[in-house]
mmCIF file of C-alpha atoms and ligand atoms in Angstrom:
data_model
loop_
_atom_site.group_PDB
_atom_site.id
_atom_site.type_symbol
_atom_site.label_atom_id
_atom_site.label_comp_id
_atom_site.label_asym_id
_atom_site.label_seq_id
_atom_site.Cartn_x
_atom_site.Cartn_y
_atom_site.Cartn_z
ATOM 1 C CA MET A 250 33.305 73.961 -16.229
ATOM 2 C CA THR A 251 34.699 76.096 -13.005
ATOM 3 C CA LEU A 252 33.437 74.573 -9.822
ATOM 4 C CA PRO A 253 32.431 76.629 -6.927
ATOM 5 C CA SER A 254 34.170 76.895 -3.752
ATOM 6 C CA PHE A 255 32.543 75.525 -0.205
ATOM 7 C CA ARG A 256 35.101 77.268 1.685
ATOM 8 C CA TYR A 257 34.914 81.425 2.833
ATOM 9 C CA ARG A 258 37.681 82.718 5.012
ATOM 10 C CA LEU A 259 35.010 84.893 7.238
ATOM 11 C CA GLU A 260 37.099 85.727 9.864
ATOM 12 C CA GLN A 261 39.638 87.516 7.644
ATOM 13 C CA GLN A 262 37.224 89.499 6.072
ATOM 14 C CA VAL A 263 37.624 93.568 6.648
ATOM 15 C CA PRO A 264 34.734 93.705 9.930
ATOM 16 C CA ARG A 265 32.223 96.290 10.710
ATOM 17 C CA VAL A 266 33.349 97.749 14.081
ATOM 18 C CA GLY A 267 31.908 100.304 16.223
ATOM 19 C CA ASN A 268 30.672 100.738 19.576
ATOM 20 C CA GLY A 269 32.547 97.960 20.755
ATOM 21 C CA GLY A 270 31.244 95.441 18.549
ATOM 22 C CA VAL A 271 32.518 93.567 15.575
ATOM 23 C CA THR A 272 30.949 91.707 13.069
ATOM 24 C CA ARG A 273 31.410 89.769 9.938
ATOM 25 C CA GLY A 274 29.206 88.272 7.720
ATOM 26 C CA ALA A 275 28.646 85.193 4.884
ATOM 27 C CA SER A 276 25.856 86.027 2.647
ATOM 28 C CA VAL A 277 25.501 84.575 -0.577
ATOM 29 C CA ARG A 278 26.760 87.362 -2.153
ATOM 30 C CA GLU A 279 30.199 87.103 -0.475
ATOM 31 C CA PHE A 280 29.915 83.299 -0.619
ATOM 32 C CA PRO A 281 27.843 82.565 -3.477
ATOM 33 C CA ILE A 282 27.796 78.574 -3.110
ATOM 34 C CA SER A 283 25.748 79.354 0.532
ATOM 35 C CA THR A 284 22.161 79.803 -1.321
ATOM 36 C CA GLY A 285 20.505 78.619 1.690
ATOM 37 C CA ILE A 286 21.988 79.695 4.914
ATOM 38 C CA ALA A 287 23.805 82.730 5.572
ATOM 39 C CA GLY A 288 26.178 83.433 9.107
ATOM 40 C CA VAL A 289 27.563 85.680 10.725
ATOM 41 C CA SER A 290 30.740 85.918 13.470
ATOM 42 C CA MET A 291 30.130 88.669 16.195
ATOM 43 C CA ARG A 292 31.701 90.001 18.991
ATOM 44 C CA LEU A 293 30.867 92.274 21.902
ATOM 45 C CA ALA A 294 33.240 94.313 24.424
ATOM 46 C CA PRO A 295 31.098 94.273 28.149
ATOM 47 C CA GLY A 296 28.203 96.532 28.047
ATOM 48 C CA THR A 297 28.171 96.811 24.219
ATOM 49 C CA MET A 298 24.818 95.817 22.801
ATOM 50 C CA ARG A 299 23.456 94.867 18.925
ATOM 51 C CA GLU A 300 20.454 97.425 19.320
ATOM 52 C CA LEU A 301 16.873 96.294 18.844
ATOM 53 C CA HIS A 302 16.234 95.130 15.307
ATOM 54 C CA TRP A 303 14.708 92.269 13.393
ATOM 55 C CA HIS A 304 14.757 90.330 10.679
ATOM 56 C CA ALA A 305 12.922 90.414 7.932
ATOM 57 C CA ASN A 306 13.380 86.595 5.719
ATOM 58 C CA ALA A 307 15.347 84.576 8.124
ATOM 59 C CA ALA A 308 15.252 82.781 11.450
ATOM 60 C CA GLU A 309 18.306 83.023 13.551
ATOM 61 C CA TRP A 310 19.720 80.675 15.270
ATOM 62 C CA ALA A 311 23.303 81.471 17.242
ATOM 63 C CA TYR A 312 25.817 79.625 19.565
ATOM 64 C CA VAL A 313 28.277 81.520 22.090
ATOM 65 C CA VAL A 314 31.862 80.183 21.193
ATOM 66 C CA ALA A 315 32.856 82.509 24.325
ATOM 67 C CA GLY A 316 31.907 85.066 27.057
ATOM 68 C CA SER A 317 28.095 85.659 28.120
ATOM 69 C CA CYS A 318 25.461 87.710 26.581
ATOM 70 C CA ARG A 319 21.919 88.700 27.342
ATOM 71 C CA THR A 320 19.327 88.862 25.121
ATOM 72 C CA THR A 321 15.875 90.576 24.588
ATOM 73 C CA ILE A 322 12.813 89.333 22.285
ATOM 74 C CA LEU A 323 9.251 90.168 21.917
ATOM 75 C CA HIS A 324 6.762 87.725 20.802
ATOM 76 C CA PRO A 325 3.489 88.737 19.036
ATOM 77 C CA ASP A 326 1.639 87.543 21.485
ATOM 78 C CA GLY A 327 3.190 90.619 23.785
ATOM 79 C CA SER A 328 5.001 88.236 25.929
ATOM 80 C CA ALA A 329 8.493 89.054 26.192
ATOM 81 C CA TYR A 330 11.668 87.473 27.140
ATOM 82 C CA VAL A 331 15.374 87.771 28.636
ATOM 83 C CA ASP A 332 18.019 84.939 29.019
ATOM 84 C CA THR A 333 21.544 85.143 29.587
ATOM 85 C CA PHE A 334 23.705 82.747 27.342
ATOM 86 C CA ASP A 335 27.180 81.046 28.363
ATOM 87 C CA PRO A 336 29.729 79.716 25.764
ATOM 88 C CA GLY A 337 28.230 76.449 24.441
ATOM 89 C CA ASP A 338 24.342 77.696 24.556
ATOM 90 C CA VAL A 339 22.388 78.234 21.207
ATOM 91 C CA TRP A 340 19.479 80.718 21.205
ATOM 92 C CA TYR A 341 16.739 80.663 18.475
ATOM 93 C CA PHE A 342 14.761 83.295 17.116
ATOM 94 C CA PRO A 343 11.657 83.018 14.904
ATOM 95 C CA ARG A 344 12.117 85.286 11.838
ATOM 96 C CA GLY A 345 10.694 88.788 12.201
ATOM 97 C CA TYR A 346 10.826 88.966 16.091
ATOM 98 C CA GLY A 347 12.250 91.724 17.958
ATOM 99 C CA HIS A 348 15.181 91.155 19.274
ATOM 100 C CA SER A 349 18.764 92.514 21.016
ATOM 101 C CA ILE A 350 21.984 90.695 22.522
ATOM 102 C CA GLN A 351 24.275 92.851 25.205
ATOM 103 C CA GLY A 352 27.973 91.278 26.248
ATOM 104 C CA LEU A 353 28.109 90.987 29.520
ATOM 105 C CA GLY A 354 31.533 90.426 30.329
ATOM 106 C CA PRO A 355 33.799 90.378 32.001
ATOM 107 C CA GLY A 356 35.667 89.452 29.046
ATOM 108 C CA GLU A 357 34.277 90.456 24.658
ATOM 109 C CA CYS A 358 31.443 87.949 23.962
ATOM 110 C CA HIS A 359 32.110 85.620 20.648
ATOM 111 C CA PHE A 360 29.170 84.102 19.347
ATOM 112 C CA ILE A 361 28.197 82.869 15.860
ATOM 113 C CA LEU A 362 24.651 83.542 13.777
ATOM 114 C CA ILE A 363 23.125 80.986 11.441
ATOM 115 C CA PHE A 364 20.138 82.504 9.387
ATOM 116 C CA ASP A 365 17.529 80.248 6.847
ATOM 117 C CA ASN A 366 18.317 82.485 4.244
ATOM 118 C CA GLY A 367 21.455 82.703 2.068
ATOM 119 C CA ASP A 368 20.214 85.963 1.043
ATOM 120 C CA PHE A 369 20.160 87.237 4.379
ATOM 121 C CA SER A 370 22.575 90.335 5.451
ATOM 122 C CA GLU A 371 23.163 91.631 8.954
ATOM 123 C CA ASP A 372 23.679 94.867 7.348
ATOM 124 C CA HIS A 373 20.339 95.037 5.849
ATOM 125 C CA THR A 374 18.404 94.476 9.175
ATOM 126 C CA PHE A 375 15.642 96.525 10.697
ATOM 127 C CA SER A 376 17.058 98.680 13.275
ATOM 128 C CA ILE A 377 14.895 100.536 15.947
ATOM 129 C CA THR A 378 17.232 103.079 15.637
ATOM 130 C CA ASP A 379 16.656 103.637 11.844
ATOM 131 C CA PHE A 380 13.228 103.114 12.455
ATOM 132 C CA LEU A 381 12.886 106.153 14.294
ATOM 133 C CA ALA A 382 15.407 108.210 12.280
ATOM 134 C CA GLN A 383 13.365 107.446 9.241
ATOM 135 C CA THR A 384 9.803 108.385 10.890
ATOM 136 C CA PRO A 385 8.769 112.277 10.806
ATOM 137 C CA ARG A 386 9.422 113.450 14.873
ATOM 138 C CA GLU A 387 6.371 114.717 15.932
ATOM 139 C CA VAL A 388 4.759 110.846 14.539
ATOM 140 C CA VAL A 389 7.732 109.662 17.099
ATOM 141 C CA ALA A 390 6.462 111.683 19.997
ATOM 142 C CA GLN A 391 2.803 110.905 19.277
ATOM 143 C CA ASN A 392 3.641 107.453 19.156
ATOM 144 C CA LEU A 393 5.447 107.249 23.027
ATOM 145 C CA GLY A 394 3.374 110.273 24.726
ATOM 146 C CA LEU A 395 6.874 112.187 24.918
ATOM 147 C CA SER A 396 7.451 115.868 23.744
ATOM 148 C CA VAL A 397 9.706 116.474 20.411
ATOM 149 C CA ALA A 398 12.241 118.030 22.912
ATOM 150 C CA GLU A 399 12.580 115.251 25.048
ATOM 151 C CA LEU A 400 13.406 112.623 22.127
ATOM 152 C CA ALA A 401 15.698 115.121 21.034
ATOM 153 C CA PRO A 402 18.406 112.698 21.656
ATOM 154 C CA LEU A 403 17.524 110.126 19.192
ATOM 155 C CA PRO A 404 20.029 109.034 16.930
ATOM 156 C CA ASP A 405 19.567 110.393 13.191
ATOM 157 C CA ARG A 406 20.622 107.166 11.641
ATOM 158 C CA GLU A 407 20.913 103.824 12.786
ATOM 159 C CA ALA A 408 23.037 103.122 15.479
ATOM 160 C CA TYR A 409 23.592 99.297 15.393
ATOM 161 C CA PHE A 410 25.948 98.827 17.914
ATOM 162 C CA VAL A 411 25.253 101.109 21.096
ATOM 163 C CA ARG A 412 27.416 100.807 24.611
ATOM 164 C CA GLY A 413 26.297 101.040 27.776
ATOM 165 C CA PRO A 414 26.825 100.051 31.239
ATOM 166 C CA VAL A 415 27.403 96.542 31.679
ATOM 167 C CA PRO A 416 24.122 95.154 33.295
ATOM 168 C CA ASP A 417 24.100 93.960 36.647
ATOM 169 C CA GLY A 418 22.118 91.741 39.175
ATOM 170 C CA SER A 419 18.999 94.484 39.299
ATOM 171 C CA SER A 420 19.117 94.851 35.572
ATOM 172 C CA LEU A 421 18.682 91.349 34.960
ATOM 173 C CA SER A 422 15.592 91.290 37.679
ATOM 174 C CA ALA A 423 13.326 90.161 34.686
ATOM 175 C CA THR A 424 15.593 87.044 34.147
ATOM 176 C CA PRO A 425 14.499 84.013 35.752
ATOM 177 C CA ARG A 426 17.220 82.396 37.903
ATOM 178 C CA ARG A 427 19.727 81.027 35.965
ATOM 179 C CA VAL A 428 19.549 76.706 35.819
ATOM 180 C CA PRO A 429 22.447 76.016 33.891
ATOM 181 C CA GLU A 430 21.675 72.615 32.621
ATOM 182 C CA LEU A 431 18.005 73.412 31.703
ATOM 183 C CA ALA A 432 16.267 74.879 28.842
ATOM 184 C CA THR A 433 14.506 77.960 28.573
ATOM 185 C CA MET A 434 12.569 79.364 25.612
ATOM 186 C CA HIS A 435 14.805 80.640 23.415
ATOM 187 C CA ARG A 436 17.943 79.094 25.098
ATOM 188 C CA TYR A 437 19.278 75.664 24.971
ATOM 189 C CA PRO A 438 22.559 74.464 26.578
ATOM 190 C CA LEU A 439 24.138 72.265 23.635
ATOM 191 C CA ASP A 440 27.452 71.698 25.297
ATOM 192 C CA ALA A 441 25.821 70.340 28.438
ATOM 193 C CA GLN A 442 24.225 67.441 26.459
ATOM 194 C CA GLN A 443 25.812 64.012 26.356
ATOM 195 C CA PRO A 444 27.179 63.330 23.011
ATOM 196 C CA ARG A 445 26.967 60.847 20.582
ATOM 197 C CA ARG A 446 30.418 59.310 21.114
ATOM 198 C CA VAL A 447 33.126 57.330 18.953
ATOM 199 C CA PRO A 448 35.849 56.019 21.064
ATOM 200 C CA GLY A 449 39.128 57.041 19.488
ATOM 201 C CA GLY A 450 37.245 59.588 16.717
ATOM 202 C CA GLY A 451 34.804 62.067 17.558
ATOM 203 C CA THR A 452 32.027 63.423 19.205
ATOM 204 C CA GLN A 453 28.327 65.014 18.095
ATOM 205 C CA ARG A 454 26.138 67.014 19.613
ATOM 206 C CA THR A 455 22.735 67.700 17.888
ATOM 207 C CA VAL A 456 19.769 70.060 19.191
ATOM 208 C CA THR A 457 16.524 69.552 17.292
ATOM 209 C CA VAL A 458 13.486 70.568 17.241
ATOM 210 C CA ASP A 459 12.834 67.690 18.872
ATOM 211 C CA GLU A 460 14.882 69.067 22.257
ATOM 212 C CA PHE A 461 14.381 73.026 21.737
ATOM 213 C CA PRO A 462 10.609 73.308 20.192
ATOM 214 C CA ILE A 463 11.131 77.042 19.323
ATOM 215 C CA SER A 464 13.649 76.044 16.939
ATOM 216 C CA THR A 465 10.917 75.553 13.964
ATOM 217 C CA THR A 466 13.298 75.851 11.215
ATOM 218 C CA MET A 467 16.741 75.045 11.978
ATOM 219 C CA ALA A 468 18.788 72.333 13.581
ATOM 220 C CA GLY A 469 22.662 72.499 14.324
ATOM 221 C CA SER A 470 25.359 70.306 15.589
ATOM 222 C CA VAL A 471 28.725 70.587 16.945
ATOM 223 C CA ILE A 472 31.280 67.771 16.217
ATOM 224 C CA GLU A 473 34.569 67.520 17.539
ATOM 225 C CA LEU A 474 37.294 65.011 15.521
ATOM 226 C CA GLN A 475 40.712 63.782 16.841
ATOM 227 C CA PRO A 476 43.282 63.807 15.092
ATOM 228 C CA GLY A 477 43.121 62.230 11.924
ATOM 229 C CA ALA A 478 39.650 61.194 12.543
ATOM 230 C CA LEU A 479 37.374 61.272 9.105
ATOM 231 C CA ARG A 480 33.344 61.748 9.733
ATOM 232 C CA GLU A 481 32.347 59.526 7.040
ATOM 233 C CA LEU A 482 31.089 59.876 3.576
ATOM 234 C CA HIS A 483 27.337 61.346 3.811
ATOM 235 C CA TRP A 484 25.083 63.683 2.768
ATOM 236 C CA HIS A 485 21.704 65.493 4.158
ATOM 237 C CA PRO A 486 18.362 64.585 2.128
ATOM 238 C CA ASN A 487 16.541 67.274 4.043
ATOM 239 C CA ALA A 488 18.957 70.353 4.585
ATOM 240 C CA ASP A 489 22.324 72.165 3.387
ATOM 241 C CA GLU A 490 24.643 72.498 5.896
ATOM 242 C CA TRP A 491 26.523 75.654 6.854
ATOM 243 C CA GLN A 492 29.641 75.231 9.050
ATOM 244 C CA TYR A 493 32.082 77.305 11.294
ATOM 245 C CA TYR A 494 35.374 75.702 12.141
ATOM 246 C CA ILE A 495 35.853 76.730 15.598
ATOM 247 C CA SER A 496 39.330 75.103 15.949
ATOM 248 C CA GLY A 497 42.346 72.881 14.036
ATOM 249 C CA THR A 498 42.257 71.921 10.826
ATOM 250 C CA ALA A 499 40.180 70.156 7.979
ATOM 251 C CA GLU A 500 39.660 68.822 4.959
ATOM 252 C CA MET A 501 36.431 68.374 3.527
ATOM 253 C CA GLY A 502 35.402 66.993 0.177
ATOM 254 C CA VAL A 503 32.095 67.997 -1.668
ATOM 255 C CA PHE A 504 30.592 65.401 -4.249
ATOM 256 C CA LEU A 505 28.762 67.002 -7.186
ATOM 257 C CA ALA A 506 28.228 63.841 -9.012
ATOM 258 C CA GLN A 507 29.251 63.964 -13.087
ATOM 259 C CA GLY A 508 32.771 63.190 -12.341
ATOM 260 C CA ASN A 509 33.059 66.244 -10.027
ATOM 261 C CA ALA A 510 34.337 66.974 -6.574
ATOM 262 C CA VAL A 511 35.742 70.095 -4.966
ATOM 263 C CA ILE A 512 38.597 69.115 -1.917
ATOM 264 C CA GLU A 513 39.286 71.992 0.160
ATOM 265 C CA GLN A 514 41.433 72.808 3.350
ATOM 266 C CA PHE A 515 39.934 74.794 5.917
ATOM 267 C CA GLU A 516 41.434 76.156 9.420
ATOM 268 C CA ALA A 517 39.845 78.021 12.457
ATOM 269 C CA GLY A 518 37.604 80.837 11.488
ATOM 270 C CA ASP A 519 36.747 79.194 7.922
ATOM 271 C CA VAL A 520 33.442 78.813 6.882
ATOM 272 C CA GLY A 521 32.242 75.914 4.876
ATOM 273 C CA TYR A 522 29.133 75.294 2.870
ATOM 274 C CA ALA A 523 27.686 71.901 1.903
ATOM 275 C CA PRO A 524 24.147 71.683 -0.254
ATOM 276 C CA MET A 525 21.187 69.645 0.610
ATOM 277 C CA GLY A 526 21.872 66.136 -0.816
ATOM 278 C CA ALA A 527 25.826 66.429 -2.078
ATOM 279 C CA GLY A 528 27.588 64.058 -0.388
ATOM 280 C CA HIS A 529 30.823 65.050 1.736
ATOM 281 C CA TYR A 530 32.933 64.435 4.354
ATOM 282 C CA ILE A 531 35.738 66.130 7.017
ATOM 283 C CA LYS A 532 38.794 64.798 7.629
ATOM 284 C CA ASN A 533 40.767 66.116 10.718
ATOM 285 C CA THR A 534 44.297 66.906 8.933
ATOM 286 C CA GLY A 535 45.966 68.417 12.131
ATOM 287 C CA ALA A 536 47.662 67.365 15.001
ATOM 288 C CA GLU A 537 44.767 69.167 17.363
ATOM 289 C CA VAL A 538 41.167 68.469 18.154
ATOM 290 C CA CYS A 539 38.655 69.905 15.360
ATOM 291 C CA ARG A 540 36.150 71.472 16.451
ATOM 292 C CA ILE A 541 33.165 72.520 13.895
ATOM 293 C CA LEU A 542 29.567 74.110 14.493
ATOM 294 C CA ILE A 543 27.589 73.270 12.224
ATOM 295 C CA GLY A 544 24.041 74.578 11.382
ATOM 296 C CA PHE A 545 20.912 73.243 9.414
ATOM 297 C CA ASN A 546 18.099 74.678 7.650
ATOM 298 C CA ASN A 547 15.810 71.747 8.664
ATOM 299 C CA PRO A 548 14.587 71.463 11.808
ATOM 300 C CA HIS A 549 15.260 67.811 12.112
ATOM 301 C CA TYR A 550 18.223 66.157 11.675
ATOM 302 C CA GLN A 551 18.861 63.552 9.034
ATOM 303 C CA ALA A 552 21.989 62.444 7.635
ATOM 304 C CA MET A 553 22.637 59.314 5.165
ATOM 305 C CA ASP A 554 26.022 57.799 6.106
ATOM 306 C CA LEU A 555 27.900 55.449 3.536
ATOM 307 C CA SER A 556 28.602 52.851 5.973
ATOM 308 C CA GLU A 557 25.182 52.675 6.904
ATOM 309 C CA TRP A 558 23.729 52.393 3.418
ATOM 310 C CA LEU A 559 26.327 49.756 2.522
ATOM 311 C CA ALA A 560 25.073 47.916 5.644
ATOM 312 C CA GLY A 561 21.711 48.206 4.657
ATOM 313 C CA ASN A 562 22.480 46.068 1.366
ATOM 314 C CA PRO A 563 23.203 42.194 0.630
ATOM 315 C CA ALA A 564 26.765 41.219 0.017
ATOM 316 C CA ASP A 565 25.933 40.573 -3.483
ATOM 317 C CA VAL A 566 25.071 43.896 -3.812
ATOM 318 C CA LEU A 567 27.497 45.309 -2.908
ATOM 319 C CA ALA A 568 30.309 42.790 -4.367
ATOM 320 C CA THR A 569 28.652 43.574 -8.164
ATOM 321 C CA THR A 570 28.332 47.448 -7.777
ATOM 322 C CA PHE A 571 32.280 47.562 -6.571
ATOM 323 C CA GLY A 572 33.878 44.852 -8.410
ATOM 324 C CA LEU A 573 34.791 43.039 -5.365
ATOM 325 C CA SER A 574 35.066 39.642 -4.061
ATOM 326 C CA PRO A 575 32.239 38.293 -2.114
ATOM 327 C CA GLU A 576 35.446 37.727 0.622
ATOM 328 C CA VAL A 577 36.024 41.916 0.683
ATOM 329 C CA ALA A 578 32.631 42.606 0.147
ATOM 330 C CA ALA A 579 31.747 40.363 3.424
ATOM 331 C CA LYS A 580 34.174 42.757 5.001
ATOM 332 C CA LEU A 581 32.359 45.759 4.259
ATOM 333 C CA PRO A 582 31.282 47.562 7.528
ATOM 334 C CA HIS A 583 27.835 46.088 9.230
ATOM 335 C CA LYS A 584 26.950 48.985 11.085
ATOM 336 C CA THR A 585 27.222 52.409 11.296
ATOM 337 C CA VAL A 586 30.956 54.331 11.506
ATOM 338 C CA PHE A 587 29.971 58.026 11.925
ATOM 339 C CA VAL A 588 33.416 58.685 12.474
ATOM 340 C CA ALA A 589 36.312 56.568 11.316
ATOM 341 C CA PRO A 590 39.407 55.825 13.810
ATOM 342 C CA PRO A 591 42.567 57.429 12.245
ATOM 343 C CA VAL A 592 44.470 54.857 10.170
ATOM 344 C CA SER A 593 47.396 53.823 12.618
ATOM 345 C CA ARG A 594 50.845 54.170 10.185
ATOM 346 C CA LYS A 595 53.024 50.773 10.953
HETATM 347 MN MN1 LIG B 759 19.795 89.693 15.265
HETATM 348 MN MN1 LIG B 760 27.347 66.963 6.813
#
């Protein structure tokens, strides 16, 4: 029996590039285990825009790793929103809503897009330039109230990335004055959140539909593990888990039942996947903090952690299950560990 891989070396793939944009995608076509969630790593130079587009089969949840960008989005009721994003901010665009993203500079903007459908592909999305290029020019002219001659500069194919001036203050006039710590309809400042903290072990910041109401199909976390720390054995009853390793190195084990498990090593730029219900752990194997972005295809965060499970059982159940003496069984965890600190070597 050949076991699947739960790792995809996303940042080592050949990117799609153009006009200051760089994108690498992982769908079920490249990463077969990831049937429930797809992802994209995208970089935009200052002024470069991922043009107006929409996704027919997935909502888009994103986390800004570096730099700043501006997004626009239209709702079906006709309301439109413009937001600016900095590192640590999250956005959510419902499935099918038209949107754009533009790098604001001064440096490159790098963000991770997560889609609640493994069959999604950024390459097969619906772009406005493609839409208009595939429509008879007379129809476009009639639609927009312009002459065919005036529309001559329109691209004759999908542009995908376009490059323009970096928006200045006046073009941001539609944006409400930014309050960094406060959420807007489409922006949630995840890194500004007080994390769940385990002394000496790590942190977790999580955004669900409870904190970010527009995010009705997805949730996400950023976890940090100190060197040697272990995100304990657990599984998610309600969601697949898609991971992007931002920094550091880690080992993940995924338990598949029937005597099978897959243990793989991860480094910055890798993507990991833990299917719904599959037990897994993540251990920091390096000397620096390991930082991982995690997306879930469910708006509510649920986890079954090993220690919490054991703590919820009578000691005799555990002693019988594991063949432990009552004395040792009594020393099993009595509360949630969540992240186990490194084991000191003596
Ligand atoms: Mn998009
Ligand atoms: Mn997990």
